[in-house]
Short mmCIF file of C-alpha atoms in Angstrom, two decimals:
data_model
loop_
_atom_site.label_atom_id
_atom_site.label_comp_id
_atom_site.label_asym_id
_atom_site.label_seq_id
_atom_site.Cartn_x
_atom_site.Cartn_y
_atom_site.Cartn_z
CA UNK A 53 122.52 123.73 183.00
CA UNK A 54 123.98 120.21 183.48
CA UNK A 55 121.12 119.28 185.70
CA UNK A 56 118.63 120.36 183.09
CA UNK A 57 120.34 118.21 180.43
CA UNK A 58 120.38 115.28 182.74
CA UNK A 59 116.76 115.65 183.71
CA UNK A 60 115.93 116.09 179.93
CA UNK A 61 117.84 112.85 178.93
CA UNK A 62 116.10 111.01 181.74
CA UNK A 63 112.65 112.49 180.66
CA UNK A 64 113.38 111.41 177.22
CA UNK A 65 114.14 107.99 177.96
CA UNK A 66 111.29 107.43 180.58
CA UNK A 67 108.51 109.48 178.75
CA UNK A 68 108.00 106.86 176.03
CA UNK A 69 108.21 103.14 175.77
CA UNK A 70 110.37 102.78 172.51
CA UNK A 71 108.98 99.47 171.59
CA UNK A 72 105.38 100.58 171.84
CA UNK A 73 106.15 103.71 169.97
CA UNK A 74 108.07 101.81 167.25
CA UNK A 75 105.18 99.33 166.95
CA UNK A 76 102.61 102.11 166.58
CA UNK A 77 104.72 104.04 164.01
CA UNK A 78 105.22 100.96 162.02
CA UNK A 79 101.39 100.33 162.08
CA UNK A 80 100.71 103.84 160.88
CA UNK A 81 103.38 103.71 158.09
CA UNK A 82 102.08 100.26 156.91
CA UNK A 83 98.45 101.06 156.94
CA UNK A 84 96.92 101.73 153.59
CA UNK A 85 94.28 104.05 154.93
CA UNK A 86 95.48 106.12 157.79
CA UNK A 87 92.37 108.25 158.06
CA UNK A 88 90.83 105.75 160.68
CA UNK A 89 94.01 105.42 162.66
CA UNK A 90 93.99 107.09 166.04
CA UNK A 91 97.20 108.89 165.98
CA UNK A 92 97.63 109.99 169.62
CA UNK A 93 101.43 110.29 169.41
CA UNK A 94 102.72 113.77 169.14
CA UNK A 95 106.42 114.55 168.38
CA UNK A 96 108.30 115.43 171.60
CA UNK A 97 110.11 118.68 171.36
CA UNK A 98 112.09 120.99 173.51
CA UNK A 99 113.43 124.48 172.74
CA UNK A 100 116.87 123.43 174.12
CA UNK A 101 117.10 120.12 172.16
CA UNK A 102 118.33 119.59 168.65
CA UNK A 103 116.46 116.32 167.89
CA UNK A 104 112.95 115.25 168.62
CA UNK A 105 112.17 111.68 169.42
CA UNK A 106 111.11 110.81 165.89
CA UNK A 107 114.55 112.08 164.65
CA UNK A 108 116.27 109.94 167.10
CA UNK A 109 114.36 106.83 166.07
CA UNK A 110 114.87 107.69 162.44
CA UNK A 111 118.62 108.03 163.04
CA UNK A 112 118.69 104.58 164.31
CA UNK A 113 116.46 103.36 161.58
CA UNK A 114 113.75 102.29 164.10
CA UNK A 115 115.23 98.70 164.28
CA UNK A 116 118.01 98.63 166.80
CA UNK A 117 117.70 97.08 170.32
CA UNK A 118 116.83 98.93 173.44
CA UNK A 119 120.57 99.17 174.36
CA UNK A 120 121.36 101.30 171.26
CA UNK A 121 118.31 103.48 171.72
CA UNK A 122 119.02 104.38 175.34
CA UNK A 123 122.70 104.79 174.46
CA UNK A 124 121.97 107.00 171.46
CA UNK A 125 119.95 109.32 173.63
CA UNK A 126 122.63 109.52 176.30
CA UNK A 127 125.54 110.16 173.86
CA UNK A 128 123.58 112.84 172.21
CA UNK A 129 123.13 114.70 175.44
CA UNK A 130 126.68 113.99 176.66
CA UNK A 131 128.03 115.51 173.40
CA UNK A 132 126.00 118.64 174.02
CA UNK A 133 127.78 119.00 177.45
CA UNK A 134 131.03 118.44 175.71
CA UNK A 135 130.29 121.18 173.24
CA UNK A 136 129.57 123.77 176.07
CA UNK A 137 132.77 125.49 177.10
CA UNK A 138 131.07 126.71 180.35
CA UNK A 139 130.88 123.02 181.47
CA UNK A 140 134.51 122.37 180.87
CA UNK A 141 134.83 121.00 184.49
CA UNK A 142 132.79 118.08 183.36
CA UNK A 143 134.22 117.37 180.04
CA UNK A 144 136.75 114.65 181.14
CA UNK A 145 133.86 112.78 182.97
CA UNK A 146 131.72 113.11 179.87
CA UNK A 147 134.41 111.70 177.59
CA UNK A 148 134.94 108.68 180.08
CA UNK A 149 131.24 107.96 180.28
CA UNK A 150 131.02 107.84 176.50
CA UNK A 151 133.84 105.45 176.32
CA UNK A 152 132.22 103.23 178.92
CA UNK A 153 129.03 103.11 176.75
CA UNK A 154 131.11 102.31 173.70
CA UNK A 155 133.01 99.53 175.57
CA UNK A 156 129.73 97.97 176.70
CA UNK A 157 128.33 98.02 173.16
CA UNK A 158 131.59 96.71 171.60
CA UNK A 159 131.59 96.75 167.72
CA UNK A 160 128.01 98.01 167.78
CA UNK A 161 129.26 101.51 168.92
CA UNK A 162 130.24 102.08 165.18
CA UNK A 163 126.82 103.73 164.65
CA UNK A 164 127.69 106.59 166.96
CA UNK A 165 131.01 107.28 165.44
CA UNK A 166 129.48 109.98 162.89
CA UNK A 167 128.61 111.94 166.16
CA UNK A 168 131.40 111.29 168.47
CA UNK A 169 134.53 111.69 166.11
CA UNK A 170 133.72 115.16 164.70
CA UNK A 171 132.81 116.41 168.23
CA UNK A 172 135.98 115.00 169.80
CA UNK A 173 138.24 116.31 166.90
CA UNK A 174 136.70 119.85 167.32
CA UNK A 175 137.17 119.87 171.09
CA UNK A 176 140.87 118.66 170.67
CA UNK A 177 141.67 121.83 168.45
CA UNK A 178 140.24 124.30 171.02
CA UNK A 179 141.32 122.60 174.43
CA UNK A 180 144.38 122.59 176.60
CA UNK A 181 147.13 120.00 176.25
CA UNK A 182 145.65 118.02 179.24
CA UNK A 183 142.27 117.82 177.72
CA UNK A 184 143.69 117.05 174.48
CA UNK A 185 145.51 114.11 175.88
CA UNK A 186 142.29 112.84 177.46
CA UNK A 187 140.22 112.94 174.41
CA UNK A 188 143.12 111.68 172.09
CA UNK A 189 143.44 108.59 174.37
CA UNK A 190 139.76 107.91 173.96
CA UNK A 191 139.99 108.38 170.17
CA UNK A 192 142.77 105.85 170.16
CA UNK A 193 140.64 103.45 172.09
CA UNK A 194 137.90 103.84 169.85
CA UNK A 195 140.03 103.08 166.89
CA UNK A 196 141.11 99.97 168.45
CA UNK A 197 137.55 99.02 169.30
CA UNK A 198 135.80 99.88 166.05
CA UNK A 199 138.80 99.18 163.62
CA UNK A 200 137.65 99.47 160.08
CA UNK A 201 134.57 101.34 160.91
CA UNK A 202 136.59 104.39 161.65
CA UNK A 203 138.05 104.42 158.13
CA UNK A 204 135.93 107.54 157.10
CA UNK A 205 137.67 109.61 159.78
CA UNK A 206 141.20 108.61 159.31
CA UNK A 207 142.21 111.53 157.11
CA UNK A 208 140.74 114.15 159.49
CA UNK A 209 142.37 112.28 162.43
CA UNK A 210 145.91 112.08 161.09
CA UNK A 211 145.66 115.87 160.01
CA UNK A 212 144.64 116.66 163.59
CA UNK A 213 147.48 114.42 165.07
CA UNK A 214 150.09 116.15 162.95
CA UNK A 215 148.77 119.68 163.67
CA UNK A 216 148.58 119.00 167.42
CA UNK A 217 152.08 117.37 167.41
CA UNK A 218 153.60 120.43 165.57
CA UNK A 219 152.22 122.92 167.95
CA UNK A 220 152.75 120.95 171.28
CA UNK A 221 155.93 120.70 173.39
CA UNK A 222 153.85 118.77 176.01
CA UNK A 223 155.77 115.41 176.30
CA UNK A 224 152.78 113.64 177.74
CA UNK A 225 150.60 114.71 174.82
CA UNK A 226 153.19 113.65 172.29
CA UNK A 227 153.22 110.19 173.96
CA UNK A 228 149.50 110.06 173.58
CA UNK A 229 149.77 110.87 169.85
CA UNK A 230 152.49 108.26 169.35
CA UNK A 231 149.85 105.56 170.93
CA UNK A 232 147.00 106.83 168.69
CA UNK A 233 149.14 106.45 165.59
CA UNK A 234 150.09 102.91 166.63
CA UNK A 235 146.34 102.13 167.12
CA UNK A 236 145.66 103.58 163.54
CA UNK A 237 148.44 101.79 161.85
CA UNK A 238 147.79 98.42 163.55
CA UNK A 239 143.96 98.52 163.21
CA UNK A 240 143.60 99.75 159.57
CA UNK A 241 147.15 99.34 158.07
CA UNK A 242 146.11 99.76 154.54
CA UNK A 243 144.48 103.15 155.02
CA UNK A 244 146.92 104.54 157.64
CA UNK A 245 150.21 103.51 155.88
CA UNK A 246 149.95 106.38 153.37
CA UNK A 247 149.93 108.95 156.11
CA UNK A 248 153.16 107.58 157.80
CA UNK A 249 155.49 109.92 155.75
CA UNK A 250 153.88 112.95 157.35
CA UNK A 251 154.99 111.76 160.86
CA UNK A 252 158.53 110.63 159.97
CA UNK A 253 159.96 113.99 160.73
CA UNK A 254 158.57 114.03 164.18
CA UNK A 255 159.78 110.42 164.77
CA UNK A 256 163.24 111.26 163.63
CA UNK A 257 163.44 114.43 165.75
CA UNK A 258 162.59 112.44 168.79
CA UNK A 259 165.08 109.57 168.21
CA UNK A 260 167.84 112.09 167.12
CA UNK A 261 167.25 114.30 170.18
CA UNK A 262 170.28 114.82 172.37
CA UNK A 263 169.03 117.21 175.18
CA UNK A 264 171.48 118.36 177.75
CA UNK A 265 168.98 119.48 180.25
CA UNK A 266 168.51 116.67 182.73
CA UNK A 267 164.78 116.95 183.15
CA UNK A 268 163.93 117.41 179.60
CA UNK A 269 166.44 114.81 178.43
CA UNK A 270 164.71 112.25 180.83
CA UNK A 271 161.30 113.13 179.44
CA UNK A 272 162.43 112.78 175.90
CA UNK A 273 164.26 109.43 176.60
CA UNK A 274 160.81 108.20 177.94
CA UNK A 275 159.11 109.36 174.79
CA UNK A 276 161.82 107.60 172.60
CA UNK A 277 161.28 104.44 174.60
CA UNK A 278 157.58 104.53 173.98
CA UNK A 279 158.14 105.30 170.36
CA UNK A 280 160.61 102.49 169.70
CA UNK A 281 158.13 100.09 171.34
CA UNK A 282 155.41 101.33 169.12
CA UNK A 283 157.71 100.94 165.92
CA UNK A 284 158.37 97.24 167.01
CA UNK A 285 154.48 96.65 167.06
CA UNK A 286 153.97 98.53 163.79
CA UNK A 287 156.87 96.82 162.09
CA UNK A 288 154.83 94.46 159.75
CA UNK A 289 153.02 97.52 158.45
CA UNK A 290 155.86 99.74 157.74
CA UNK A 291 157.39 97.98 154.70
CA UNK A 292 156.65 100.87 152.28
CA UNK A 293 158.36 103.43 154.59
CA UNK A 294 161.04 101.34 156.31
CA UNK A 295 163.88 103.18 154.68
CA UNK A 296 162.63 106.45 156.21
CA UNK A 297 162.60 105.16 159.78
CA UNK A 298 165.73 102.89 159.96
CA UNK A 299 168.33 105.65 159.97
CA UNK A 300 166.77 107.42 162.89
CA UNK A 301 166.50 104.13 164.87
CA UNK A 302 170.31 103.44 164.10
CA UNK A 303 171.06 106.72 165.63
CA UNK A 304 169.44 105.47 168.85
CA UNK A 305 172.46 103.25 169.44
CA UNK A 306 174.91 104.99 167.50
CA UNK A 307 175.34 107.81 170.07
CA UNK A 308 177.20 107.12 173.29
CA UNK A 309 175.29 109.93 174.96
CA UNK A 310 172.10 107.85 174.92
CA UNK A 311 171.25 105.86 178.01
CA UNK A 312 172.14 102.10 177.79
CA UNK A 313 168.61 100.81 178.06
CA UNK A 314 167.50 103.07 175.29
CA UNK A 315 170.41 101.93 173.14
CA UNK A 316 169.54 98.22 173.81
CA UNK A 317 165.84 98.92 172.90
CA UNK A 318 166.99 100.48 169.61
CA UNK A 319 168.95 97.37 168.81
CA UNK A 320 166.06 95.09 169.68
CA UNK A 321 163.90 97.27 167.42
CA UNK A 322 166.24 96.83 164.52
CA UNK A 323 166.20 93.07 165.15
CA UNK A 324 162.35 93.07 165.30
CA UNK A 325 162.18 94.97 162.06
CA UNK A 326 164.56 92.48 160.44
CA UNK A 327 162.25 89.67 161.04
CA UNK A 328 159.35 91.40 159.15
CA UNK A 329 161.01 93.45 156.51
CA UNK A 330 163.84 93.36 154.02
CA UNK A 331 166.75 95.41 155.56
CA UNK A 332 169.59 94.12 153.48
CA UNK A 333 170.36 97.64 152.23
CA UNK A 334 171.04 98.67 155.79
CA UNK A 335 173.28 95.96 156.99
CA UNK A 336 176.45 98.14 156.46
CA UNK A 337 175.19 101.21 158.48
CA UNK A 338 173.81 98.84 161.29
CA UNK A 339 177.19 97.02 161.51
CA UNK A 340 179.09 100.23 161.65
CA UNK A 341 176.83 101.67 164.36
CA UNK A 342 177.26 98.55 166.56
CA UNK A 343 181.05 98.50 166.14
#
């Protein structure tokens, strides 16, 4: 199946010269009298394909460069592989390939987001934690790359992050979720800030965690370290919700059971938040925790 899809993609790319095809289509559409036009181009079709060549060209408005055209065909076929559960062994490679295409295109990758985001989010909901981690990492990188162009998907993405976080006990996956939230808040703060209250309970649970099991405690401390570092970077965008976060951060150095490096990081986080937010109302509990 995967060989057939690859051959199909290569055949689609090589069968037509997109520039010649576009010139001929333009000539046909602009001609006042098409009765004398030799229309020798027939739509390409395949029983296993969801789009013919005209639909692909129309999707990209018949005006983009060759890079966008070829990339569009590749992404379209790669997403078909991603949607096929029987090809799950190739899914991580597919995701990495799509990411490489987007990195190559830079901000121009925004035109494919309407295909990539829904497909990725669907796969996240039905995949194992390891695959969820891989796809969420790439979603975070896409948010960082395309920034405001990802605005139409922010609600669905935050809903997905909260749902996965609630269901998961996988520390590595939770770390990835924290990074994606950081990408969202730092890339499109005006849109992302209204969703912060929905993740505060999870943030507080991590920072207030006091696990006795050594292995679990170590993992949670690593997650808390990552979370505090992310809070520092998100600091300038947390003004409206800082009062919800500060109490949990204070507990990070108010408990002697916490590792010394983690307590120091919590203090540094408070110091960083002081520089970009008004924390006068929290001076008293902060001093009491330090003492």
